[in-house]
Amino acid sequence: MIDVALTGAKGRMGSLIIDEIRSSQDLRLVAAIDVVGIGEPVLGDLRVSDAGDVRRVLRDSQPNVLIDFTVPSAALENIRAAAENRVALVVGTTGFSEEQISIIEDTIKSAGIAAVISPNFSLGVNIFWKLVEIAARSLSDYDVEIIEAHHRKKRDAPSGTAMRTVEILRRSLGIEDIRHGREGICERGKEIGVHAVRAGDIVGDHIVLFAGPGERLEIKHQAHSRSAFATGALRAARWVVKAPPGIHSMEEVLASS
Ligand code: NAP
């Protein structure tokens, strides 16, 4: 049995992860932590613990893995708490600054724990990234634009998935410049265009468009349900408890599980 602690337990992702744990045979929820719904029942006798007590809750519940779907500032604290308690990590939160990423990397490395960090745990998006890389290698002279769309409550923009796509394109194309949206007179240069749509209840769409003389190629992923992310995050949780120390990608999880 794998004992799981969850931060962001009352959120959209947290609630789905609890549903999947409820119907699983090999996972047990031992701590559900949030800033809202404190004291409310979540699963069996387990109730929501206050995020302010995360260190004590992890010490008392001794999970094998902490899954975090919160906000960047909270995730940073939760990662520190997991490191102090030597608990493996699955981090799905997006929108970290460069400085926060470097603190997270140092914290995990110096604690010697294993972590899977991914802005997108869906199987389809991980294949989408591979296809983008292949296309970029062959279409290096084409203009490239990323268009992403999410629900109106998403806090960060562009999405973590779009920013990981930017990294892949930068590496494959050798282009540094990013253009976030366009307004007024703006001639197109050697740049990666990035456009974020926020509307209604869109779960998550990503398109990479390559356009050249007389044609365009679009690589597109659409998530219909957050369950694609929850299933992937739990697959990462099962994998990370046996993984060597260090920060691992979802690609590694999918390659060996
Ligand atoms: P959400 O519905 O807003 O859930 C986040 C939850 O975390 C909320 O209940 C929030 O409370 C709570 N929270 C805030 N501070 C906390 C703290 N210190 N400790 C514990 N909980 C805290 O958001 P969501 O849609 O579930 O998404 C959460 C994160 O995951 C976002 O960064 C999103 O971009 C990312 N995400 C990643 C993937 C992936 O595959 N990697 C997929 C979907 C979403 P309040 O609402 O009161 O702040």
PDB file of C-alpha atoms and ligand atoms in Angstrom:
ATOM      1  CA  MET A   1       0.000   0.000   0.000  1.00  0.00           C
ATOM      2  CA  ILE A   2       1.280   3.489  -0.874  1.00  0.00           C
ATOM      3  CA  ASP A   3       0.389   6.191   1.669  1.00  0.00           C
ATOM      4  CA  VAL A   4      -0.429   9.499   0.000  1.00  0.00           C
ATOM      5  CA  ALA A   5      -0.645  13.048   1.382  1.00  0.00           C
ATOM      6  CA  LEU A   6      -2.359  15.661  -0.768  1.00  0.00           C
ATOM      7  CA  THR A   7      -2.011  19.450  -0.672  1.00  0.00           C
ATOM      8  CA  GLY A   8      -4.766  21.390  -2.421  1.00  0.00           C
ATOM      9  CA  ALA A   9      -7.197  18.627  -1.424  1.00  0.00           C
ATOM     10  CA  LYS A  10     -10.293  20.841  -1.833  1.00  0.00           C
ATOM     11  CA  GLY A  11      -9.301  22.140  -5.276  1.00  0.00           C
ATOM     12  CA  ARG A  12     -10.415  20.981  -8.719  1.00  0.00           C
ATOM     13  CA  MET A  13      -7.445  18.620  -9.119  1.00  0.00           C
ATOM     14  CA  GLY A  14      -7.326  17.610  -5.452  1.00  0.00           C
ATOM     15  CA  SER A  15     -10.969  16.468  -5.499  1.00  0.00           C
ATOM     16  CA  LEU A  16     -10.412  14.292  -8.585  1.00  0.00           C
ATOM     17  CA  ILE A  17      -7.280  12.750  -7.100  1.00  0.00           C
ATOM     18  CA  ILE A  18      -9.255  11.828  -3.968  1.00  0.00           C
ATOM     19  CA  ASP A  19     -11.929  10.182  -6.174  1.00  0.00           C
ATOM     20  CA  GLU A  20      -9.249   8.085  -7.911  1.00  0.00           C
ATOM     21  CA  ILE A  21      -7.600   7.113  -4.617  1.00  0.00           C
ATOM     22  CA  ARG A  22     -11.040   6.080  -3.286  1.00  0.00           C
ATOM     23  CA  SER A  23     -11.449   3.549  -6.088  1.00  0.00           C
ATOM     24  CA  SER A  24      -7.839   2.307  -6.110  1.00  0.00           C
ATOM     25  CA  GLN A  25      -6.568  -0.891  -4.485  1.00  0.00           C
ATOM     26  CA  ASP A  26      -2.987   0.181  -3.810  1.00  0.00           C
ATOM     27  CA  LEU A  27      -3.228   3.827  -2.634  1.00  0.00           C
ATOM     28  CA  ARG A  28      -4.311   5.112   0.783  1.00  0.00           C
ATOM     29  CA  LEU A  29      -4.949   8.804   1.557  1.00  0.00           C
ATOM     30  CA  VAL A  30      -3.339   9.583   4.921  1.00  0.00           C
ATOM     31  CA  ALA A  31      -3.421  13.403   4.829  1.00  0.00           C
ATOM     32  CA  ALA A  32      -5.581  15.937   2.958  1.00  0.00           C
ATOM     33  CA  ILE A  33      -4.366  19.497   3.377  1.00  0.00           C
ATOM     34  CA  ASP A  34      -5.816  22.828   2.232  1.00  0.00           C
ATOM     35  CA  VAL A  35      -6.488  26.409   3.301  1.00  0.00           C
ATOM     36  CA  VAL A  36     -10.234  25.913   2.849  1.00  0.00           C
ATOM     37  CA  GLY A  37     -12.691  23.288   4.168  1.00  0.00           C
ATOM     38  CA  ILE A  38     -10.527  22.614   7.244  1.00  0.00           C
ATOM     39  CA  GLY A  39     -12.069  19.874   9.377  1.00  0.00           C
ATOM     40  CA  GLU A  40     -14.424  18.675   6.641  1.00  0.00           C
ATOM     41  CA  PRO A  41     -14.474  14.917   6.002  1.00  0.00           C
ATOM     42  CA  VAL A  42     -12.747  13.786   2.795  1.00  0.00           C
ATOM     43  CA  LEU A  43     -12.380  10.023   2.771  1.00  0.00           C
ATOM     44  CA  GLY A  44     -13.411   7.610   5.538  1.00  0.00           C
ATOM     45  CA  ASP A  45     -12.437   9.202   8.868  1.00  0.00           C
ATOM     46  CA  LEU A  46      -9.893  11.522   7.277  1.00  0.00           C
ATOM     47  CA  ARG A  47     -10.593  15.249   7.526  1.00  0.00           C
ATOM     48  CA  VAL A  48      -8.979  18.260   5.848  1.00  0.00           C
ATOM     49  CA  SER A  49      -5.962  19.537   7.786  1.00  0.00           C
ATOM     50  CA  ASP A  50      -4.909  23.175   7.925  1.00  0.00           C
ATOM     51  CA  ALA A  51      -2.146  24.060   5.453  1.00  0.00           C
ATOM     52  CA  GLY A  52      -0.431  26.022   8.232  1.00  0.00           C
ATOM     53  CA  ASP A  53       0.261  22.689   9.962  1.00  0.00           C
ATOM     54  CA  VAL A  54       1.724  20.934   6.916  1.00  0.00           C
ATOM     55  CA  ARG A  55       5.023  20.025   8.647  1.00  0.00           C
ATOM     56  CA  ARG A  56       3.303  18.476  11.658  1.00  0.00           C
ATOM     57  CA  VAL A  57       0.725  16.690   9.499  1.00  0.00           C
ATOM     58  CA  LEU A  58       3.462  15.092   7.379  1.00  0.00           C
ATOM     59  CA  ARG A  59       5.445  14.131  10.492  1.00  0.00           C
ATOM     60  CA  ASP A  60       2.379  12.488  12.076  1.00  0.00           C
ATOM     61  CA  SER A  61       0.942  10.795   8.969  1.00  0.00           C
ATOM     62  CA  GLN A  62       4.298   9.645   7.511  1.00  0.00           C
ATOM     63  CA  PRO A  63       3.167   9.386   3.869  1.00  0.00           C
ATOM     64  CA  ASN A  64       5.306   7.758   1.184  1.00  0.00           C
ATOM     65  CA  VAL A  65       4.488  10.576  -1.234  1.00  0.00           C
ATOM     66  CA  LEU A  66       3.083  14.115  -1.172  1.00  0.00           C
ATOM     67  CA  ILE A  67       1.058  15.208  -4.212  1.00  0.00           C
ATOM     68  CA  ASP A  68       0.808  18.982  -4.601  1.00  0.00           C
ATOM     69  CA  PHE A  69      -1.761  20.814  -6.756  1.00  0.00           C
ATOM     70  CA  THR A  70      -1.963  24.267  -5.161  1.00  0.00           C
ATOM     71  CA  VAL A  71      -0.440  27.658  -6.053  1.00  0.00           C
ATOM     72  CA  PRO A  72       3.285  28.402  -6.478  1.00  0.00           C
ATOM     73  CA  SER A  73       3.903  30.119  -3.111  1.00  0.00           C
ATOM     74  CA  ALA A  74       2.107  27.310  -1.229  1.00  0.00           C
ATOM     75  CA  ALA A  75       3.788  24.586  -3.277  1.00  0.00           C
ATOM     76  CA  LEU A  76       7.186  25.987  -2.308  1.00  0.00           C
ATOM     77  CA  GLU A  77       6.353  25.628   1.400  1.00  0.00           C
ATOM     78  CA  ASN A  78       4.869  22.173   0.865  1.00  0.00           C
ATOM     79  CA  ILE A  79       7.993  21.028  -0.979  1.00  0.00           C
ATOM     80  CA  ARG A  80      10.164  22.306   1.890  1.00  0.00           C
ATOM     81  CA  ALA A  81       7.956  20.425   4.374  1.00  0.00           C
ATOM     82  CA  ALA A  82       8.208  17.214   2.319  1.00  0.00           C
ATOM     83  CA  ALA A  83      11.990  17.596   2.090  1.00  0.00           C
ATOM     84  CA  GLU A  84      12.290  18.025   5.879  1.00  0.00           C
ATOM     85  CA  ASN A  85      10.226  14.873   6.378  1.00  0.00           C
ATOM     86  CA  ARG A  86      12.011  12.999   3.559  1.00  0.00           C
ATOM     87  CA  VAL A  87       8.772  12.371   1.669  1.00  0.00           C
ATOM     88  CA  ALA A  88       8.819  11.778  -2.119  1.00  0.00           C
ATOM     89  CA  LEU A  89       6.989  14.357  -4.223  1.00  0.00           C
ATOM     90  CA  VAL A  90       4.665  14.706  -7.192  1.00  0.00           C
ATOM     91  CA  VAL A  91       4.274  18.395  -8.081  1.00  0.00           C
ATOM     92  CA  GLY A  92       1.593  19.460 -10.554  1.00  0.00           C
ATOM     93  CA  THR A  93       1.345  23.123  -9.579  1.00  0.00           C
ATOM     94  CA  THR A  94       2.282  25.527 -12.381  1.00  0.00           C
ATOM     95  CA  GLY A  95       3.305  29.168 -12.663  1.00  0.00           C
ATOM     96  CA  PHE A  96       6.593  29.084 -10.723  1.00  0.00           C
ATOM     97  CA  SER A  97       9.072  31.948 -11.237  1.00  0.00           C
ATOM     98  CA  GLU A  98      12.673  31.185 -12.234  1.00  0.00           C
ATOM     99  CA  GLU A  99      13.723  31.944  -8.651  1.00  0.00           C
ATOM    100  CA  GLN A 100      11.116  29.574  -7.203  1.00  0.00           C
ATOM    101  CA  ILE A 101      12.231  26.817  -9.597  1.00  0.00           C
ATOM    102  CA  SER A 102      15.806  27.180  -8.480  1.00  0.00           C
ATOM    103  CA  ILE A 103      14.793  27.037  -4.768  1.00  0.00           C
ATOM    104  CA  ILE A 104      12.711  23.914  -5.471  1.00  0.00           C
ATOM    105  CA  GLU A 105      15.611  22.217  -7.258  1.00  0.00           C
ATOM    106  CA  ASP A 106      18.049  23.023  -4.420  1.00  0.00           C
ATOM    107  CA  THR A 107      15.573  21.872  -1.750  1.00  0.00           C
ATOM    108  CA  ILE A 108      14.916  18.521  -3.426  1.00  0.00           C
ATOM    109  CA  LYS A 109      18.545  17.864  -4.266  1.00  0.00           C
ATOM    110  CA  SER A 110      19.879  18.694  -0.823  1.00  0.00           C
ATOM    111  CA  ALA A 111      17.206  16.561   0.885  1.00  0.00           C
ATOM    112  CA  GLY A 112      18.074  13.599  -1.366  1.00  0.00           C
ATOM    113  CA  ILE A 113      14.420  12.808  -2.080  1.00  0.00           C
ATOM    114  CA  ALA A 114      12.786  11.763  -5.372  1.00  0.00           C
ATOM    115  CA  ALA A 115      10.306  14.042  -7.138  1.00  0.00           C
ATOM    116  CA  VAL A 116       8.314  14.077 -10.351  1.00  0.00           C
ATOM    117  CA  ILE A 117       7.527  17.620 -11.441  1.00  0.00           C
ATOM    118  CA  SER A 118       5.447  18.212 -14.548  1.00  0.00           C
ATOM    119  CA  PRO A 119       3.214  21.028 -15.772  1.00  0.00           C
ATOM    120  CA  ASN A 120       1.085  18.349 -17.435  1.00  0.00           C
ATOM    121  CA  PHE A 121       0.551  14.751 -16.317  1.00  0.00           C
ATOM    122  CA  SER A 122      -1.626  13.659 -19.245  1.00  0.00           C
ATOM    123  CA  LEU A 123      -0.328  10.916 -21.509  1.00  0.00           C
ATOM    124  CA  GLY A 124      -1.477  12.815 -24.607  1.00  0.00           C
ATOM    125  CA  VAL A 125       0.442  16.018 -23.804  1.00  0.00           C
ATOM    126  CA  ASN A 126       3.625  14.069 -23.211  1.00  0.00           C
ATOM    127  CA  ILE A 127       3.250  12.609 -26.744  1.00  0.00           C
ATOM    128  CA  PHE A 128       2.320  16.111 -28.042  1.00  0.00           C
ATOM    129  CA  TRP A 129       5.694  17.427 -26.755  1.00  0.00           C
ATOM    130  CA  LYS A 130       7.539  14.685 -28.663  1.00  0.00           C
ATOM    131  CA  LEU A 131       5.618  15.499 -31.883  1.00  0.00           C
ATOM    132  CA  VAL A 132       6.394  19.212 -31.457  1.00  0.00           C
ATOM    133  CA  GLU A 133      10.094  18.413 -31.159  1.00  0.00           C
ATOM    134  CA  ILE A 134      10.049  16.249 -34.316  1.00  0.00           C
ATOM    135  CA  ALA A 135       8.167  18.911 -36.312  1.00  0.00           C
ATOM    136  CA  ALA A 136      10.455  21.721 -35.103  1.00  0.00           C
ATOM    137  CA  ARG A 137      13.535  19.845 -36.294  1.00  0.00           C
ATOM    138  CA  SER A 138      12.131  19.591 -39.848  1.00  0.00           C
ATOM    139  CA  LEU A 139      10.369  22.967 -40.060  1.00  0.00           C
ATOM    140  CA  SER A 140      13.020  25.221 -38.601  1.00  0.00           C
ATOM    141  CA  ASP A 141      12.360  28.006 -41.168  1.00  0.00           C
ATOM    142  CA  TYR A 142       8.600  28.121 -40.522  1.00  0.00           C
ATOM    143  CA  ASP A 143       6.939  30.662 -38.236  1.00  0.00           C
ATOM    144  CA  VAL A 144       5.845  29.082 -34.973  1.00  0.00           C
ATOM    145  CA  GLU A 145       3.013  30.119 -32.660  1.00  0.00           C
ATOM    146  CA  ILE A 146       1.586  28.518 -29.508  1.00  0.00           C
ATOM    147  CA  ILE A 147      -2.095  29.040 -28.742  1.00  0.00           C
ATOM    148  CA  GLU A 148      -3.416  27.770 -25.419  1.00  0.00           C
ATOM    149  CA  ALA A 149      -6.914  28.008 -23.922  1.00  0.00           C
ATOM    150  CA  HIS A 150      -8.076  27.369 -20.335  1.00  0.00           C
ATOM    151  CA  HIS A 151     -11.023  28.016 -18.029  1.00  0.00           C
ATOM    152  CA  ARG A 152     -11.642  31.506 -16.667  1.00  0.00           C
ATOM    153  CA  LYS A 153     -10.392  30.611 -13.140  1.00  0.00           C
ATOM    154  CA  LYS A 154      -6.880  29.588 -14.139  1.00  0.00           C
ATOM    155  CA  ARG A 155      -4.498  31.889 -12.278  1.00  0.00           C
ATOM    156  CA  ASP A 156      -1.270  31.672 -14.306  1.00  0.00           C
ATOM    157  CA  ALA A 157      -0.713  32.593 -17.953  1.00  0.00           C
ATOM    158  CA  PRO A 158       0.651  31.311 -20.235  1.00  0.00           C
ATOM    159  CA  SER A 159       0.030  27.798 -18.941  1.00  0.00           C
ATOM    160  CA  GLY A 160       2.881  25.680 -17.592  1.00  0.00           C
ATOM    161  CA  THR A 161       2.319  23.342 -20.545  1.00  0.00           C
ATOM    162  CA  ALA A 162       2.717  26.226 -23.000  1.00  0.00           C
ATOM    163  CA  MET A 163       5.933  27.339 -21.255  1.00  0.00           C
ATOM    164  CA  ARG A 164       7.349  23.795 -21.377  1.00  0.00           C
ATOM    165  CA  THR A 165       6.470  23.819 -25.112  1.00  0.00           C
ATOM    166  CA  VAL A 166       8.387  27.102 -25.450  1.00  0.00           C
ATOM    167  CA  GLU A 167      11.441  25.429 -23.855  1.00  0.00           C
ATOM    168  CA  ILE A 168      11.230  22.533 -26.348  1.00  0.00           C
ATOM    169  CA  LEU A 169      10.911  24.931 -29.309  1.00  0.00           C
ATOM    170  CA  ARG A 170      13.751  27.138 -28.073  1.00  0.00           C
ATOM    171  CA  ARG A 171      16.022  24.127 -27.753  1.00  0.00           C
ATOM    172  CA  SER A 172      15.024  22.673 -31.146  1.00  0.00           C
ATOM    173  CA  LEU A 173      14.951  25.920 -33.145  1.00  0.00           C
ATOM    174  CA  GLY A 174      17.595  28.009 -31.370  1.00  0.00           C
ATOM    175  CA  ILE A 175      15.111  30.915 -31.086  1.00  0.00           C
ATOM    176  CA  GLU A 176      15.295  32.936 -27.855  1.00  0.00           C
ATOM    177  CA  ASP A 177      12.618  35.617 -28.407  1.00  0.00           C
ATOM    178  CA  ILE A 178       9.060  35.058 -27.206  1.00  0.00           C
ATOM    179  CA  ARG A 179       6.201  37.374 -28.221  1.00  0.00           C
ATOM    180  CA  HIS A 180       3.262  37.246 -25.789  1.00  0.00           C
ATOM    181  CA  GLY A 181       0.271  38.357 -27.897  1.00  0.00           C
ATOM    182  CA  ARG A 182       0.439  41.182 -30.433  1.00  0.00           C
ATOM    183  CA  GLU A 183      -1.070  44.644 -30.573  1.00  0.00           C
ATOM    184  CA  GLY A 184      -0.524  47.621 -32.848  1.00  0.00           C
ATOM    185  CA  ILE A 185       2.154  47.632 -35.504  1.00  0.00           C
ATOM    186  CA  CYS A 186       4.376  44.648 -34.867  1.00  0.00           C
ATOM    187  CA  GLU A 187       6.395  43.095 -37.604  1.00  0.00           C
ATOM    188  CA  ARG A 188       7.007  39.418 -37.145  1.00  0.00           C
ATOM    189  CA  GLY A 189      10.604  38.546 -36.368  1.00  0.00           C
ATOM    190  CA  LYS A 190      12.422  35.316 -35.550  1.00  0.00           C
ATOM    191  CA  GLU A 191      10.260  34.667 -32.509  1.00  0.00           C
ATOM    192  CA  ILE A 192       7.925  32.190 -30.836  1.00  0.00           C
ATOM    193  CA  GLY A 193       4.437  33.697 -30.540  1.00  0.00           C
ATOM    194  CA  VAL A 194       2.496  32.719 -27.403  1.00  0.00           C
ATOM    195  CA  HIS A 195      -1.227  33.397 -26.959  1.00  0.00           C
ATOM    196  CA  ALA A 196      -3.345  32.609 -23.886  1.00  0.00           C
ATOM    197  CA  VAL A 197      -7.152  32.412 -24.060  1.00  0.00           C
ATOM    198  CA  ARG A 198      -9.138  32.355 -20.771  1.00  0.00           C
ATOM    199  CA  ALA A 199     -12.826  31.520 -21.133  1.00  0.00           C
ATOM    200  CA  GLY A 200     -15.657  29.530 -19.570  1.00  0.00           C
ATOM    201  CA  ASP A 201     -14.826  26.035 -18.398  1.00  0.00           C
ATOM    202  CA  ILE A 202     -12.249  24.979 -21.034  1.00  0.00           C
ATOM    203  CA  VAL A 203     -10.188  22.229 -19.394  1.00  0.00           C
ATOM    204  CA  GLY A 204      -7.012  22.792 -21.442  1.00  0.00           C
ATOM    205  CA  ASP A 205      -6.218  23.166 -25.165  1.00  0.00           C
ATOM    206  CA  HIS A 206      -2.764  23.583 -26.690  1.00  0.00           C
ATOM    207  CA  ILE A 207      -1.952  24.155 -30.358  1.00  0.00           C
ATOM    208  CA  VAL A 208       1.488  24.578 -31.890  1.00  0.00           C
ATOM    209  CA  LEU A 209       1.214  26.071 -35.345  1.00  0.00           C
ATOM    210  CA  PHE A 210       4.065  25.944 -37.858  1.00  0.00           C
ATOM    211  CA  ALA A 211       3.399  28.088 -40.953  1.00  0.00           C
ATOM    212  CA  GLY A 212       5.501  28.395 -44.098  1.00  0.00           C
ATOM    213  CA  PRO A 213       5.037  29.105 -47.800  1.00  0.00           C
ATOM    214  CA  GLY A 214       1.638  27.823 -48.912  1.00  0.00           C
ATOM    215  CA  GLU A 215       0.923  25.593 -45.898  1.00  0.00           C
ATOM    216  CA  ARG A 216       0.635  25.206 -42.175  1.00  0.00           C
ATOM    217  CA  LEU A 217       0.881  22.321 -39.770  1.00  0.00           C
ATOM    218  CA  GLU A 218      -0.970  22.333 -36.442  1.00  0.00           C
ATOM    219  CA  ILE A 219      -0.245  19.958 -33.591  1.00  0.00           C
ATOM    220  CA  LYS A 220      -3.116  20.062 -31.152  1.00  0.00           C
ATOM    221  CA  HIS A 221      -3.993  18.554 -27.791  1.00  0.00           C
ATOM    222  CA  GLN A 222      -7.317  18.999 -26.021  1.00  0.00           C
ATOM    223  CA  ALA A 223      -8.040  17.742 -22.526  1.00  0.00           C
ATOM    224  CA  HIS A 224     -11.743  16.863 -22.172  1.00  0.00           C
ATOM    225  CA  SER A 225     -11.533  16.106 -18.469  1.00  0.00           C
ATOM    226  CA  ARG A 226      -9.114  16.769 -15.609  1.00  0.00           C
ATOM    227  CA  SER A 227      -9.168  13.033 -14.942  1.00  0.00           C
ATOM    228  CA  ALA A 228      -6.425  12.764 -17.618  1.00  0.00           C
ATOM    229  CA  PHE A 229      -4.168  14.771 -15.259  1.00  0.00           C
ATOM    230  CA  ALA A 230      -5.280  13.011 -12.066  1.00  0.00           C
ATOM    231  CA  THR A 231      -4.642   9.537 -13.511  1.00  0.00           C
ATOM    232  CA  GLY A 232      -1.184  10.631 -14.674  1.00  0.00           C
ATOM    233  CA  ALA A 233      -0.328  12.216 -11.318  1.00  0.00           C
ATOM    234  CA  LEU A 234      -1.190   8.969  -9.514  1.00  0.00           C
ATOM    235  CA  ARG A 235       0.848   6.989 -12.031  1.00  0.00           C
ATOM    236  CA  ALA A 236       3.752   9.318 -11.162  1.00  0.00           C
ATOM    237  CA  ALA A 237       3.088   8.773  -7.428  1.00  0.00           C
ATOM    238  CA  ARG A 238       3.303   4.970  -7.800  1.00  0.00           C
ATOM    239  CA  TRP A 239       6.555   5.406  -9.747  1.00  0.00           C
ATOM    240  CA  VAL A 240       8.289   8.030  -7.601  1.00  0.00           C
ATOM    241  CA  VAL A 241       8.147   6.006  -4.373  1.00  0.00           C
ATOM    242  CA  LYS A 242      10.611   3.548  -5.967  1.00  0.00           C
ATOM    243  CA  ALA A 243      12.654   6.120  -7.903  1.00  0.00           C
ATOM    244  CA  PRO A 244      16.196   7.226  -7.084  1.00  0.00           C
ATOM    245  CA  PRO A 245      16.687  10.678  -5.513  1.00  0.00           C
ATOM    246  CA  GLY A 246      16.464  13.634  -7.884  1.00  0.00           C
ATOM    247  CA  ILE A 247      13.971  15.470 -10.049  1.00  0.00           C
ATOM    248  CA  HIS A 248      12.318  13.298 -12.668  1.00  0.00           C
ATOM    249  CA  SER A 249      10.065  14.076 -15.627  1.00  0.00           C
ATOM    250  CA  MET A 250       6.755  12.524 -16.641  1.00  0.00           C
ATOM    251  CA  GLU A 251       8.580  11.248 -19.718  1.00  0.00           C
ATOM    252  CA  GLU A 252      10.702   9.031 -17.434  1.00  0.00           C
ATOM    253  CA  VAL A 253       7.576   7.790 -15.650  1.00  0.00           C
ATOM    254  CA  LEU A 254       5.864   6.874 -18.925  1.00  0.00           C
ATOM    255  CA  ALA A 255       8.966   5.207 -20.296  1.00  0.00           C
ATOM    256  CA  SER A 256       9.244   2.810 -17.365  1.00  0.00           C
ATOM    257  CA  SER A 257       5.786   2.187 -15.932  1.00  0.00           C
TER     258      SER A 257
HETATM  259  P1  NAP B   1      -7.739  25.052  -7.566  1.00  0.00           P
HETATM  260  O1  NAP B   1      -9.056  24.429  -7.870  1.00  0.00           O
HETATM  261  O2  NAP B   1      -7.654  26.536  -7.330  1.00  0.00           O
HETATM  262  O3  NAP B   1      -7.105  24.238  -6.345  1.00  0.00           O
HETATM  263  C1  NAP B   1      -5.993  24.633  -5.610  1.00  0.00           C
HETATM  264  C2  NAP B   1      -6.324  24.413  -4.153  1.00  0.00           C
HETATM  265  O4  NAP B   1      -5.161  24.658  -3.359  1.00  0.00           O
HETATM  266  C3  NAP B   1      -7.408  25.385  -3.656  1.00  0.00           C
HETATM  267  O5  NAP B   1      -8.332  24.705  -2.809  1.00  0.00           O
HETATM  268  C4  NAP B   1      -6.573  26.405  -2.897  1.00  0.00           C
HETATM  269  O6  NAP B   1      -7.325  27.139  -1.943  1.00  0.00           O
HETATM  270  C5  NAP B   1      -5.568  25.471  -2.258  1.00  0.00           C
HETATM  271  N1  NAP B   1      -4.442  26.107  -1.586  1.00  0.00           N
HETATM  272  C6  NAP B   1      -4.008  27.379  -1.631  1.00  0.00           C
HETATM  273  N2  NAP B   1      -2.946  27.554  -0.805  1.00  0.00           N
HETATM  274  C7  NAP B   1      -2.724  26.347  -0.232  1.00  0.00           C
HETATM  275  C8  NAP B   1      -1.785  25.876   0.736  1.00  0.00           C
HETATM  276  N3  NAP B   1      -0.896  26.701   1.325  1.00  0.00           N
HETATM  277  N4  NAP B   1      -1.800  24.573   1.085  1.00  0.00           N
HETATM  278  C9  NAP B   1      -2.741  23.750   0.577  1.00  0.00           C
HETATM  279  N5  NAP B   1      -3.674  24.151  -0.307  1.00  0.00           N
HETATM  280  C10 NAP B   1      -3.658  25.422  -0.709  1.00  0.00           C
HETATM  281  O7  NAP B   1      -6.704  24.752  -8.760  1.00  0.00           O
HETATM  282  P2  NAP B   1      -6.580  23.434  -9.662  1.00  0.00           P
HETATM  283  O8  NAP B   1      -7.332  23.624 -10.930  1.00  0.00           O
HETATM  284  O9  NAP B   1      -6.787  22.220  -8.825  1.00  0.00           O
HETATM  285  O10 NAP B   1      -5.027  23.550 -10.048  1.00  0.00           O
HETATM  286  C11 NAP B   1      -4.012  23.588  -9.055  1.00  0.00           C
HETATM  287  C12 NAP B   1      -2.660  23.777  -9.727  1.00  0.00           C
HETATM  288  O11 NAP B   1      -2.394  22.643 -10.560  1.00  0.00           O
HETATM  289  C13 NAP B   1      -2.569  24.985 -10.655  1.00  0.00           C
HETATM  290  O12 NAP B   1      -1.264  25.529 -10.577  1.00  0.00           O
HETATM  291  C14 NAP B   1      -2.817  24.398 -12.039  1.00  0.00           C
HETATM  292  O13 NAP B   1      -2.252  25.169 -13.081  1.00  0.00           O
HETATM  293  C15 NAP B   1      -2.118  23.084 -11.888  1.00  0.00           C
HETATM  294  N6  NAP B   1      -2.561  22.011 -12.783  1.00  0.00           N
HETATM  295  C16 NAP B   1      -1.594  21.156 -13.195  1.00  0.00           C
HETATM  296  C17 NAP B   1      -1.924  20.066 -13.973  1.00  0.00           C
HETATM  297  C18 NAP B   1      -0.854  19.086 -14.361  1.00  0.00           C
HETATM  298  O14 NAP B   1      -1.136  18.100 -15.069  1.00  0.00           O
HETATM  299  N7  NAP B   1       0.378  19.297 -13.893  1.00  0.00           N
HETATM  300  C19 NAP B   1      -3.263  19.854 -14.359  1.00  0.00           C
HETATM  301  C20 NAP B   1      -4.233  20.760 -13.902  1.00  0.00           C
HETATM  302  C21 NAP B   1      -3.867  21.823 -13.103  1.00  0.00           C
HETATM  303  P3  NAP B   1      -7.860  28.632  -2.416  1.00  0.00           P
HETATM  304  O15 NAP B   1      -8.755  28.383  -3.592  1.00  0.00           O
HETATM  305  O16 NAP B   1      -8.555  29.152  -1.210  1.00  0.00           O
HETATM  306  O17 NAP B   1      -6.622  29.419  -2.780  1.00  0.00           O
END
